[in-house]
Coordinates of C-alpha atoms and ligand atoms in Angstrom, one line a residue:
Chain P
M151 CA 2.9 11.2 38.8
K152 CA 1.0 12.3 35.7
Q153 CA 0.1 9.4 33.5
E154 CA 1.9 10.7 30.4
E155 CA 5.2 11.1 32.4
E156 CA 5.3 7.4 33.4
N157 CA 6.0 6.3 29.9
F158 CA 9.2 8.4 29.6
A159 CA 10.9 6.1 32.0
K160 CA 9.8 2.9 30.2
S161 CA 12.5 3.0 27.5
D162 CA 15.4 5.1 26.4
H163 CA 13.6 5.7 23.1
F164 CA 10.6 7.1 24.9
N165 CA 12.7 9.3 27.1
L166 CA 14.0 11.3 24.1
T167 CA 10.6 12.2 22.5
M168 CA 7.5 14.2 23.4
I169 CA 4.4 12.6 24.9
P170 CA 1.0 14.5 24.8
G171 CA -0.5 15.5 28.1
K172 CA -4.0 15.0 29.3
F173 CA -5.5 18.0 27.5
A174 CA -3.9 17.1 24.1
R175 CA -5.2 13.6 24.4
A176 CA -8.6 14.6 25.4
M177 CA -8.9 16.9 22.4
R178 CA -8.2 14.0 20.1
T179 CA -11.5 12.4 21.0
C180 CA -13.5 15.5 22.0
K181 CA -16.5 15.2 19.7
I182 CA -17.1 19.0 19.2
W183 CA -13.4 19.8 18.5
Q184 CA -13.1 16.7 16.3
F185 CA -16.1 17.7 14.3
F186 CA -14.4 21.0 13.5
R187 CA -11.2 19.2 12.7
F188 CA -13.2 16.8 10.4
L189 CA -14.2 19.8 8.3
V190 CA -10.7 21.3 8.3
I191 CA -9.0 18.0 7.3
N192 CA -11.5 17.3 4.6
I193 CA -11.0 20.7 3.1
K194 CA -7.2 20.2 3.2
M195 CA -7.5 16.8 1.6
L196 CA -9.8 18.0 -1.1
I197 CA -7.2 20.7 -2.0
V198 CA -4.5 18.1 -2.3
V199 CA -6.7 15.8 -4.2
S200 CA -7.7 18.5 -6.7
K201 CA -4.0 19.5 -7.2
S202 CA -3.2 15.9 -8.0
H203 CA -5.8 15.1 -10.7
Chain C
M254 CA -12.9 -2.7 -32.8
A255 CA -9.9 -2.5 -30.5
R256 CA -9.3 -4.8 -27.5
L257 CA -7.8 -3.5 -24.3
I258 CA -6.7 -6.1 -21.8
V259 CA -6.2 -5.1 -18.2
M260 CA -4.2 -7.6 -16.2
G261 CA -5.1 -7.3 -12.5
G262 CA -8.4 -6.2 -11.0
G263 CA -7.2 -4.5 -7.9
V264 CA -7.2 -0.8 -7.0
S265 CA -5.4 0.4 -10.1
G266 CA -6.6 -2.2 -12.7
H267 CA -10.3 -1.8 -11.7
T268 CA -10.0 2.0 -12.1
T269 CA -8.4 1.6 -15.5
A270 CA -10.9 -1.0 -16.8
T271 CA -14.0 0.8 -15.5
F272 CA -13.1 4.2 -16.8
A273 CA -11.8 2.8 -20.2
K274 CA -15.1 1.0 -20.7
K275 CA -17.1 4.1 -19.8
W276 CA -15.1 6.2 -22.2
L277 CA -14.9 3.6 -25.0
G278 CA -18.5 2.4 -24.9
D279 CA -19.5 -0.6 -26.9
D280 CA -17.4 0.3 -29.9
H281 CA -14.4 -1.3 -28.3
E282 CA -13.7 -4.3 -26.0
V283 CA -12.3 -4.1 -22.5
V284 CA -11.2 -7.4 -20.9
V285 CA -10.1 -7.8 -17.2
V286 CA -7.9 -10.8 -16.3
T287 CA -7.6 -11.2 -12.6
P288 CA -7.4 -14.4 -10.5
N289 CA -9.7 -13.3 -7.7
A290 CA -13.5 -13.7 -7.8
Q291 CA -13.9 -10.9 -5.3
W292 CA -12.7 -7.3 -5.1
N293 CA -11.0 -6.4 -1.9
W294 CA -10.8 -3.0 -0.3
I295 CA -7.4 -3.8 1.1
P296 CA -7.0 -0.9 3.6
S297 CA -9.9 -2.2 5.7
N298 CA -8.1 -5.6 6.1
I299 CA -6.5 -4.1 9.1
W300 CA -9.9 -4.0 10.8
V301 CA -10.6 -7.6 9.8
G302 CA -7.3 -8.5 11.4
V303 CA -8.4 -7.3 14.8
G304 CA -12.0 -8.6 14.5
Q305 CA -13.6 -5.2 14.0
M306 CA -14.8 -6.1 10.5
Q307 CA -15.6 -9.4 8.8
K308 CA -14.3 -10.6 5.5
K309 CA -17.7 -9.9 3.9
D310 CA -17.5 -6.2 4.8
V311 CA -14.3 -5.7 2.7
V312 CA -15.0 -7.8 -0.4
F313 CA -17.7 -8.1 -3.1
P314 CA -18.1 -10.4 -6.1
L315 CA -16.6 -8.9 -9.3
A316 CA -18.6 -10.8 -11.9
P317 CA -21.9 -8.9 -11.6
I318 CA -20.1 -5.6 -11.6
Y319 CA -18.2 -6.3 -14.8
E320 CA -21.3 -7.8 -16.4
K321 CA -23.2 -4.6 -15.6
A322 CA -20.3 -2.5 -17.0
G323 CA -20.0 -4.6 -20.2
I324 CA -16.5 -5.7 -19.3
D325 CA -15.3 -9.1 -20.4
Y326 CA -14.1 -10.7 -17.1
R327 CA -11.7 -13.6 -17.1
Q328 CA -11.1 -15.1 -13.7
A329 CA -7.5 -16.2 -14.4
L330 CA -3.8 -15.5 -13.9
A331 CA -2.0 -13.9 -16.8
T332 CA 1.3 -15.8 -17.1
E333 CA 3.0 -14.8 -20.4
I334 CA 3.2 -11.8 -22.7
H335 CA 3.9 -12.2 -26.4
P336 CA 4.2 -8.6 -27.5
N337 CA 5.3 -9.4 -31.1
G338 CA 2.8 -12.2 -31.7
K339 CA 3.9 -15.6 -32.9
E340 CA 5.1 -17.3 -36.0
G341 CA 2.6 -16.4 -38.7
S342 CA 0.9 -13.6 -36.8
D343 CA 1.9 -10.1 -35.7
Q344 CA -1.0 -9.9 -33.3
P345 CA 0.3 -9.6 -29.7
Y346 CA -1.3 -11.8 -27.1
I347 CA -1.1 -13.0 -23.5
V348 CA -1.5 -16.4 -22.1
I349 CA -3.9 -16.8 -19.2
Q350 CA -4.5 -19.7 -16.8
S351 CA -7.9 -20.1 -15.3
T352 CA -8.5 -19.9 -11.5
K353 CA -12.3 -20.4 -11.9
E354 CA -13.8 -23.2 -9.9
G355 CA -14.0 -26.3 -12.1
E356 CA -11.7 -24.8 -14.8
E357 CA -8.5 -24.5 -12.7
G358 CA -5.3 -24.5 -14.8
K359 CA -7.0 -24.3 -18.2
T360 CA -4.9 -22.0 -20.4
E361 CA -6.0 -19.7 -23.2
E362 CA -4.4 -17.2 -25.5
L363 CA -5.9 -13.7 -25.6
E364 CA -5.1 -11.3 -28.3
Y365 CA -4.8 -7.6 -27.5
D366 CA -4.3 -4.2 -29.1
Y367 CA -3.5 -2.5 -25.8
L368 CA -2.3 -4.1 -22.6
V369 CA -2.3 -2.6 -19.1
N370 CA -0.3 -4.4 -16.4
A371 CA -1.9 -3.6 -13.1
T372 CA -1.0 -6.9 -11.3
G373 CA 0.2 -5.2 -8.1
P374 CA 2.8 -7.0 -6.0
K375 CA 3.8 -10.6 -5.5
L376 CA 3.9 -11.1 -1.7
N377 CA 7.4 -12.4 -1.6
F378 CA 7.3 -14.3 1.7
D379 CA 10.0 -16.7 0.6
A380 CA 12.6 -13.9 0.4
T381 CA 13.0 -14.4 4.2
P382 CA 13.6 -18.0 5.4
G383 CA 10.8 -19.0 7.6
L384 CA 8.5 -16.2 6.6
G385 CA 7.2 -18.2 3.6
D386 CA 6.4 -21.8 3.3
G387 CA 9.0 -22.4 0.6
K388 CA 6.2 -22.6 -2.0
G389 CA 5.5 -19.0 -2.4
Q390 CA 2.8 -18.7 0.3
M391 CA 2.9 -17.4 3.8
G392 CA 4.5 -19.7 6.3
T393 CA 3.1 -20.8 9.7
N394 CA 5.4 -18.8 12.0
T395 CA 3.8 -15.4 11.5
V396 CA 0.6 -13.8 10.2
S397 CA -0.2 -11.2 7.6
V398 CA -3.0 -8.7 6.8
C399 CA -2.2 -8.3 3.1
T400 CA -5.2 -10.2 1.9
A401 CA -8.7 -10.5 3.4
D402 CA -8.1 -14.3 4.1
H403 CA -4.8 -13.5 5.8
A404 CA -6.5 -10.9 7.9
V405 CA -9.2 -13.4 9.0
H406 CA -6.5 -15.8 10.0
A407 CA -4.5 -13.1 11.8
N408 CA -7.6 -12.2 13.9
L409 CA -8.1 -15.8 15.0
E410 CA -4.4 -16.0 16.2
L411 CA -4.7 -12.7 17.9
K412 CA -7.8 -13.7 19.8
Q413 CA -5.8 -16.7 21.2
V414 CA -3.1 -14.4 22.4
F415 CA -5.7 -12.2 24.1
E416 CA -7.2 -15.3 25.7
K417 CA -3.8 -16.3 27.1
A418 CA -3.2 -12.8 28.4
K419 CA -6.6 -12.9 30.1
K420 CA -5.5 -16.0 31.9
G421 CA -2.5 -14.1 33.2
E422 CA 0.2 -15.3 30.7
R423 CA 2.4 -12.4 29.5
Q424 CA 2.4 -12.2 25.7
K425 CA 4.8 -10.6 23.3
I426 CA 3.6 -9.1 20.1
L427 CA 5.9 -8.1 17.2
V428 CA 4.7 -6.2 14.2
G429 CA 6.6 -4.7 11.3
T430 CA 8.5 -5.7 8.2
G431 CA 9.8 -9.2 7.4
H432 CA 12.8 -8.1 5.3
G433 CA 15.2 -5.3 4.8
M434 CA 13.7 -4.3 1.5
C435 CA 10.0 -4.1 2.4
T436 CA 7.5 -1.4 1.7
C437 CA 4.0 -0.9 3.1
Q438 CA 5.2 0.2 6.6
G439 CA 1.9 2.1 6.8
A440 CA -0.2 -1.1 6.9
A441 CA 2.0 -2.5 9.8
F442 CA 1.8 0.8 11.6
E443 CA -2.0 0.6 11.4
Y444 CA -2.1 -3.0 12.6
I445 CA 0.1 -2.5 15.6
F446 CA -1.9 0.5 16.9
N447 CA -5.2 -1.3 16.2
I448 CA -3.9 -4.3 18.2
E449 CA -2.9 -1.9 21.0
H450 CA -6.3 -0.2 20.9
E451 CA -8.2 -3.6 21.0
A452 CA -6.0 -4.8 23.9
R453 CA -7.0 -1.9 26.0
K454 CA -10.6 -2.4 25.2
A455 CA -10.3 -6.1 26.1
G456 CA -8.5 -5.2 29.4
V457 CA -5.4 -7.2 28.5
R458 CA -3.0 -4.3 27.6
D459 CA -1.0 -4.7 30.8
M460 CA -0.2 -8.3 29.9
L461 CA 1.1 -7.5 26.4
D462 CA 4.6 -6.3 25.4
I463 CA 4.1 -4.8 22.0
K464 CA 7.1 -4.1 19.8
W465 CA 7.7 -2.6 16.3
I466 CA 10.4 -3.8 14.0
S467 CA 11.1 -2.2 10.7
N468 CA 13.6 -1.5 8.0
E469 CA 13.1 2.3 8.2
S470 CA 16.2 4.2 9.3
F471 CA 13.9 6.4 11.4
L472 CA 10.4 6.0 12.7
G473 CA 8.0 7.8 10.4
D474 CA 10.0 7.3 7.3
F475 CA 7.2 5.2 5.7
G476 CA 9.3 4.6 2.6
M477 CA 8.9 8.2 1.6
G478 CA 11.9 9.6 3.4
G479 CA 9.5 10.9 6.1
L480 CA 7.7 14.2 5.7
H481 CA 7.7 17.6 7.3
M482 CA 4.6 19.1 8.7
K483 CA 3.8 22.5 10.1
V484 CA 2.6 22.2 13.7
G485 CA 2.4 24.9 16.4
G486 CA 4.4 27.3 14.3
Y487 CA 7.2 24.8 13.7
A488 CA 8.0 22.7 10.6
V489 CA 8.8 19.3 12.1
S490 CA 9.8 15.9 10.9
S491 CA 7.3 13.0 11.0
K492 CA 10.0 11.2 13.1
L493 CA 9.1 13.3 16.1
F494 CA 5.4 12.6 15.8
A495 CA 5.8 8.9 15.1
E496 CA 8.1 8.5 18.1
S497 CA 5.7 10.5 20.2
L498 CA 2.8 8.2 19.3
Y499 CA 4.8 5.0 20.0
A500 CA 6.0 6.4 23.4
E501 CA 2.5 7.5 24.3
R502 CA 1.0 4.0 23.5
N503 CA 4.0 2.2 25.1
V504 CA 5.1 0.5 21.9
D505 CA 8.9 0.1 21.8
W506 CA 10.7 -0.1 18.5
I507 CA 13.6 -1.6 16.6
I508 CA 14.5 0.3 13.4
G509 CA 17.0 -0.1 10.6
A510 CA 16.4 -3.9 10.8
H511 CA 16.6 -6.6 8.2
T512 CA 14.7 -9.6 9.4
S513 CA 16.9 -12.4 8.1
K514 CA 15.2 -15.5 9.5
V515 CA 11.9 -16.4 11.1
E516 CA 11.3 -19.4 13.3
K517 CA 8.5 -20.5 15.5
G518 CA 8.4 -17.8 18.2
K519 CA 11.7 -16.1 17.2
I520 CA 13.2 -13.9 14.5
E521 CA 16.8 -13.1 13.7
Y522 CA 17.7 -9.7 12.4
E523 CA 20.6 -7.6 11.3
L524 CA 20.8 -3.9 12.1
L525 CA 22.2 -1.0 10.0
D526 CA 25.4 -1.1 12.2
G527 CA 26.0 -4.7 11.1
T528 CA 25.2 -6.3 14.5
K529 CA 22.9 -9.4 14.6
H530 CA 20.2 -10.0 17.1
E531 CA 17.2 -12.2 18.0
E532 CA 13.7 -11.2 19.2
A533 CA 11.2 -13.6 20.6
F534 CA 7.5 -13.3 20.1
D535 CA 4.2 -15.1 20.8
F536 CA 2.4 -13.4 17.9
A537 CA 4.0 -11.6 14.9
M538 CA 2.6 -9.9 11.8
L539 CA 5.5 -9.2 9.5
I540 CA 4.9 -7.6 6.1
P541 CA 6.7 -9.5 3.3
P542 CA 8.8 -7.8 0.7
F543 CA 7.1 -7.1 -2.7
A544 CA 8.2 -8.2 -6.1
G545 CA 6.7 -8.2 -9.5
V546 CA 4.3 -11.1 -10.1
G547 CA 6.8 -13.0 -12.3
F548 CA 5.6 -12.7 -15.8
K549 CA 7.5 -14.2 -18.7
A550 CA 7.7 -12.4 -22.0
Y551 CA 8.5 -14.1 -25.3
D552 CA 9.4 -12.9 -28.8
K553 CA 7.8 -14.1 -32.0
D554 CA 10.4 -16.9 -32.3
G555 CA 9.7 -18.1 -28.8
S556 CA 12.9 -16.6 -27.3
D557 CA 12.7 -15.2 -23.8
M558 CA 12.5 -11.4 -23.7
T559 CA 11.3 -10.9 -20.1
D560 CA 14.2 -8.5 -19.4
V561 CA 13.1 -6.2 -22.2
L562 CA 9.7 -5.6 -20.5
F563 CA 10.6 -6.1 -16.9
A564 CA 13.2 -4.9 -14.4
P565 CA 15.1 -7.6 -12.4
N566 CA 12.7 -7.2 -9.5
G567 CA 9.8 -8.3 -11.8
F568 CA 8.1 -4.9 -12.1
M569 CA 7.4 -3.6 -15.6
K570 CA 9.7 -1.0 -17.2
V571 CA 8.0 2.3 -18.0
D572 CA 9.1 5.8 -19.0
A573 CA 11.2 6.3 -15.9
K574 CA 14.9 7.2 -15.7
Y575 CA 16.4 3.9 -14.6
D576 CA 20.1 5.0 -14.9
A577 CA 20.0 7.9 -12.5
G578 CA 22.9 6.4 -10.5
A579 CA 23.8 7.4 -7.0
Y580 CA 21.5 9.1 -4.5
E581 CA 23.1 12.5 -5.1
N582 CA 21.9 12.4 -8.7
W583 CA 18.3 11.4 -8.1
K584 CA 15.8 13.9 -9.3
A585 CA 12.0 14.2 -9.2
S586 CA 12.1 14.0 -13.0
D587 CA 13.4 10.4 -12.8
W588 CA 9.9 9.3 -12.0
P589 CA 7.6 8.1 -14.8
R590 CA 4.9 10.4 -16.2
T591 CA 2.9 8.3 -18.7
Y592 CA 3.6 4.7 -17.6
Q593 CA 4.1 3.6 -21.2
N594 CA 6.6 0.8 -21.8
P595 CA 9.6 2.2 -23.7
T596 CA 9.8 -0.7 -26.1
F597 CA 6.1 -1.3 -26.8
D598 CA 3.9 1.7 -27.1
N599 CA 0.7 -0.3 -26.6
I600 CA 1.8 -1.6 -23.2
F601 CA 1.4 0.3 -19.9
A602 CA 1.9 -0.5 -16.3
A603 CA -0.3 1.1 -13.5
G604 CA -0.1 1.0 -9.7
I605 CA 2.4 -1.1 -7.9
A606 CA 3.2 -3.1 -11.1
F607 CA 5.4 -0.4 -12.6
A608 CA 9.2 -0.4 -11.8
P609 CA 10.1 2.7 -9.9
P610 CA 13.4 4.3 -11.0
H611 CA 14.9 4.1 -7.5
L612 CA 14.0 4.4 -3.8
I613 CA 12.5 7.5 -2.3
S614 CA 14.1 7.0 1.1
K615 CA 17.9 7.4 1.4
P616 CA 19.5 4.1 0.4
M617 CA 21.3 2.4 3.4
S618 CA 23.1 -0.8 4.0
S619 CA 24.9 -2.5 6.9
P620 CA 28.7 -2.8 6.9
N621 CA 28.1 -6.5 5.8
G622 CA 26.6 -5.1 2.6
T623 CA 23.0 -6.0 3.5
P624 CA 20.6 -3.3 2.0
I625 CA 18.3 -2.1 4.7
N626 CA 15.9 0.5 3.4
P627 CA 12.2 0.8 2.6
T628 CA 11.3 0.5 -1.1
P629 CA 8.9 3.1 -2.5
P630 CA 5.3 2.8 -1.5
R631 CA 2.6 3.2 -4.1
T632 CA -0.5 3.7 -2.0
G633 CA -4.2 3.7 -3.1
M634 CA -4.5 7.2 -4.3
P635 CA -1.5 7.2 -6.6
A636 CA -2.5 3.7 -7.8
G637 CA -6.0 5.0 -8.7
I638 CA -4.8 8.2 -10.3
I639 CA -2.2 6.4 -12.4
G640 CA -4.8 3.8 -13.4
K641 CA -7.2 6.6 -14.6
A642 CA -4.4 8.5 -16.5
V643 CA -3.4 5.2 -18.3
A644 CA -7.1 4.6 -19.2
H645 CA -7.3 8.1 -20.6
S646 CA -4.1 7.6 -22.7
V647 CA -5.3 4.2 -24.1
C648 CA -8.7 5.6 -25.0
D649 CA -7.2 8.5 -26.8
M650 CA -4.8 6.2 -28.7
I651 CA -7.7 4.0 -29.7
K652 CA -9.9 6.9 -30.8
N653 CA -7.2 9.3 -32.2
G654 CA -4.4 7.0 -33.3
K655 CA -1.1 6.0 -31.7
S656 CA 0.3 9.6 -31.8
A657 CA -2.4 10.8 -29.4
H658 CA -1.2 12.9 -26.5
L659 CA -0.6 10.7 -23.5
H660 CA -1.9 11.7 -20.1
E661 CA 0.5 12.3 -17.3
A662 CA 0.5 11.4 -13.6
S663 CA 3.9 11.7 -12.1
M664 CA 4.2 10.8 -8.4
A665 CA 6.7 13.7 -8.2
E666 CA 3.9 16.1 -9.2
M667 CA 0.9 14.5 -7.4
G668 CA 0.0 14.5 -3.7
A669 CA -1.5 11.7 -1.7
A670 CA -4.0 11.8 1.1
C671 CA -3.6 8.9 3.5
V672 CA -5.5 8.0 6.7
A673 CA -3.7 5.6 8.9
S674 CA -6.0 4.0 11.5
A675 CA -4.7 3.9 15.1
G676 CA -7.8 2.2 16.5
K677 CA -11.4 1.7 15.4
G678 CA -14.4 3.1 17.3
L679 CA -17.0 5.7 16.4
L680 CA -16.4 7.6 19.6
D681 CA -13.0 6.5 20.8
G682 CA -11.2 5.6 17.5
T683 CA -8.3 7.6 16.2
A684 CA -6.4 7.8 12.9
A685 CA -3.5 9.8 11.6
A686 CA -4.8 11.9 8.7
M687 CA -2.0 12.9 6.4
T688 CA -1.4 14.6 3.1
V689 CA 1.9 14.9 1.3
Y690 CA 2.6 17.0 -1.7
P691 CA 4.2 15.8 -3.8
V692 CA 4.6 12.1 -3.0
V693 CA 8.1 11.9 -4.3
P694 CA 10.1 14.9 -2.9
D695 CA 11.3 17.5 -5.4
F696 CA 14.3 19.1 -3.8
E697 CA 14.8 21.4 -6.8
K698 CA 11.3 22.9 -6.4
Y699 CA 11.1 22.7 -2.7
P700 CA 14.7 23.0 -1.3
G701 CA 14.9 21.8 2.3
T702 CA 12.1 19.4 2.8
G703 CA 11.4 18.4 -0.8
R704 CA 7.7 19.1 -0.4
D705 CA 5.3 22.0 -0.1
T706 CA 4.7 22.3 3.6
D707 CA 1.5 24.3 2.9
Y708 CA 0.0 21.0 1.5
T709 CA 1.8 18.5 3.6
F710 CA 0.3 18.0 7.0
G711 CA -0.7 15.3 9.5
E712 CA -2.8 15.1 12.7
I713 CA -4.2 12.3 14.8
G714 CA -7.7 12.2 16.2
L715 CA -11.2 10.9 16.0
A716 CA -11.9 13.0 12.9
G717 CA -9.3 10.9 11.1
H718 CA -11.1 7.8 12.1
W719 CA -14.4 9.1 10.8
I720 CA -12.7 10.0 7.5
K721 CA -11.2 6.5 7.3
H722 CA -14.6 4.9 7.9
I723 CA -16.3 7.1 5.3
L724 CA -13.6 6.3 2.8
H725 CA -14.2 2.6 3.4
H726 CA -17.8 2.9 2.3
M727 CA -17.1 5.5 -0.4
F728 CA -14.5 3.4 -2.2
I729 CA -16.5 0.2 -2.1
Y730 CA -19.5 2.2 -3.4
K731 CA -17.3 3.6 -6.2
A732 CA -15.8 0.2 -7.0
K733 CA -19.3 -1.3 -7.3
L734 CA -20.0 1.4 -10.0
K735 CA -23.1 2.7 -8.2
P736 CA -24.8 5.9 -9.4
G737 CA -22.3 8.8 -9.4
W738 CA -19.2 6.6 -9.0
T739 CA -17.2 8.8 -11.4
L740 CA -17.7 11.8 -9.1
I741 CA -15.7 10.1 -6.3
P742 CA -12.0 11.0 -6.7
E743 CA -9.4 8.3 -6.7
Ligands
FAD175 C1 -2.9 -4.2 4.7 C2 -2.8 -3.1 3.8 C3 -3.3 -1.9 4.1 C4 -3.2 -0.8 3.2 N1 -3.8 0.4 3.6 C5 -3.7 1.4 2.7 C6 -4.3 2.7 3.1 O1 -4.9 2.9 4.2 N2 -4.3 3.7 2.2 C7 -3.7 3.5 1.0 O2 -3.7 4.5 0.2 N3 -3.1 2.4 0.6 C8 -3.1 1.3 1.5 N4 -2.5 0.2 1.1 C9 -1.9 0.0 -0.2 C10 -2.9 -0.2 -1.3 O3 -3.6 -1.4 -0.9 C11 -2.2 -0.4 -2.6 O4 -1.5 0.8 -2.9 C12 -3.1 -0.7 -3.7 O5 -3.8 -1.9 -3.5 C13 -2.2 -0.9 -5.0 O6 -3.1 -1.1 -6.1 P1 -2.7 -2.1 -7.3 O7 -3.8 -2.1 -8.2 O8 -1.4 -1.6 -7.8 O9 -2.4 -3.5 -6.7 P2 -3.5 -4.5 -6.0 O10 -4.6 -3.7 -5.4 O11 -2.8 -5.4 -5.1 O12 -4.1 -5.2 -7.3 C14 -3.4 -6.2 -8.0 C15 -4.4 -7.2 -8.6 O13 -3.7 -8.0 -9.6 C16 -4.1 -9.3 -9.4 N5 -3.0 -10.2 -10.0 C17 -1.9 -10.6 -9.4 N6 -1.2 -11.4 -10.2 C18 -1.9 -11.4 -11.4 C19 -1.6 -12.1 -12.6 N7 -0.6 -12.8 -12.9 N8 -2.6 -11.9 -13.6 C20 -3.7 -11.1 -13.4 N9 -3.9 -10.5 -12.3 C21 -3.0 -10.7 -11.3 C22 -4.2 -9.5 -7.9 O14 -5.0 -10.6 -7.6 C23 -4.9 -8.1 -7.6 O15 -6.3 -8.2 -7.8 C24 -2.6 -0.9 2.0 C25 -2.0 -2.2 1.7 C26 -2.1 -3.2 2.6 C27 -1.5 -4.6 2.2

């Protein structure tokens, strides 16, 4: 069984939500992808910060 | 020469005092009254609480910073406000009580022309039997990460739990809110996932049952009524993402819960449906509810006028609409803009110290009449922005007279960027990076979600952790008033 699918059975709560698969989880700590996301998130945050001051 | 007194040297008060001094120069006096000798970057207490940082990494001494800035620093608790002065003098003043080593308890009267209350929250542990020690401090049944010292203690207790787990003893960890009217769910959220992350690193995850308990009516409410984000072409509720993270990390949850009693190894709680339950634990971190710090205010003749300045919860009244009534009538415009006290135009409140007009989340209570809903959060960014706006207003009043235009910083018109750690590690850490715009939803302007979904987003990953780590260093650098500090936004 795929690792992410195991947790669905652990609780009724878990069964009714979504759980990321291997690829989505790997991307969260993939350094190259996360470097790109770092730039994107910073830009988004700076826009919100500048709208708030 | 005018004198501004800032009560409270935390995120908001430190911002107010340092900017006011910069703008006023030596022509006017800025005094900070705060009981702590050290400034604490509170968000990083989470990492102290799991042993990933030490206390010295999150605090620094205030005295040299204020000396360098030319700010008069009094290490003391402010206890009384006398906004009309006393018999024979119209000069308003406050009473302070020293907390400085060797001078503890010594009282002094300090006259002011302008007063800013930035005293943040009282950690009201005693609101829940067994959560406090009955003397206003944290009890011995649970731990907290609200102060750096609490976090140091929490880490010591957590390490013992990990040791037992290593020896094969199954351990139950409970993290969340210690009362039906708590705020600051974000801090508990960070702590539970940091524990989970550390448990995996320590190889004891399989021996731990980790459970969340909170007063939110749905996961991902965070006291802001949740938020909607655009992901994969959908606009979705934070509920879905929060539930997904809990399920992925095998953290079960109890929501809509008022923790009514805490004992050694056990809590009692009531749910929104009125049913009552118990939950056992080996280690619990439960956030206490917040209240105002408990000032007294007196009129010239010595009569008590605390209720003129303060709401019943102890937070200071400002220019908010406090009579908005039922949830259906709530509007974004109920939220304060200038943070000026309606009775005394030389008194302001900044950060957590101001009394919000009402909740942000939908009010809820059990059939037994127990209110179970998060109270509104006022996180670091709004606390800083409000502190700066108040400093601006006071400086303009001092320089241009009391009719000067006041600066505005409504939480219904400002956004907030928030990064919630889900585990620390330069290469394997993660954090949920979020922005909301505005903090308080405005359903007239943004029907449907109450917020602008172009500027409200969230995603979890290593990048968020890098940002959280950089923010830690950036805000401590700023608070130390190092070169270029004014360029770093709040
Ligand atoms: C564990 C934890 C994690 C958090 N993480 C985040 C995060 O990641 N991001 C975020 O944006 N926010 C976070 N927050 C919230 C953030 O810390 C607060 O929003 C912020 O500290 C509020 O600023 P404040 O100045 O109003 O209050 P505080 O920072 O609490 O400052 C209040 C000050 O007043 C002083 N004081 C108290 N009583 C008196 C008195 N009688 N007289 C004089 N001084 C007094 C106190 O000692 C304190 O120095 C977190 C909070 C906690 C507890």
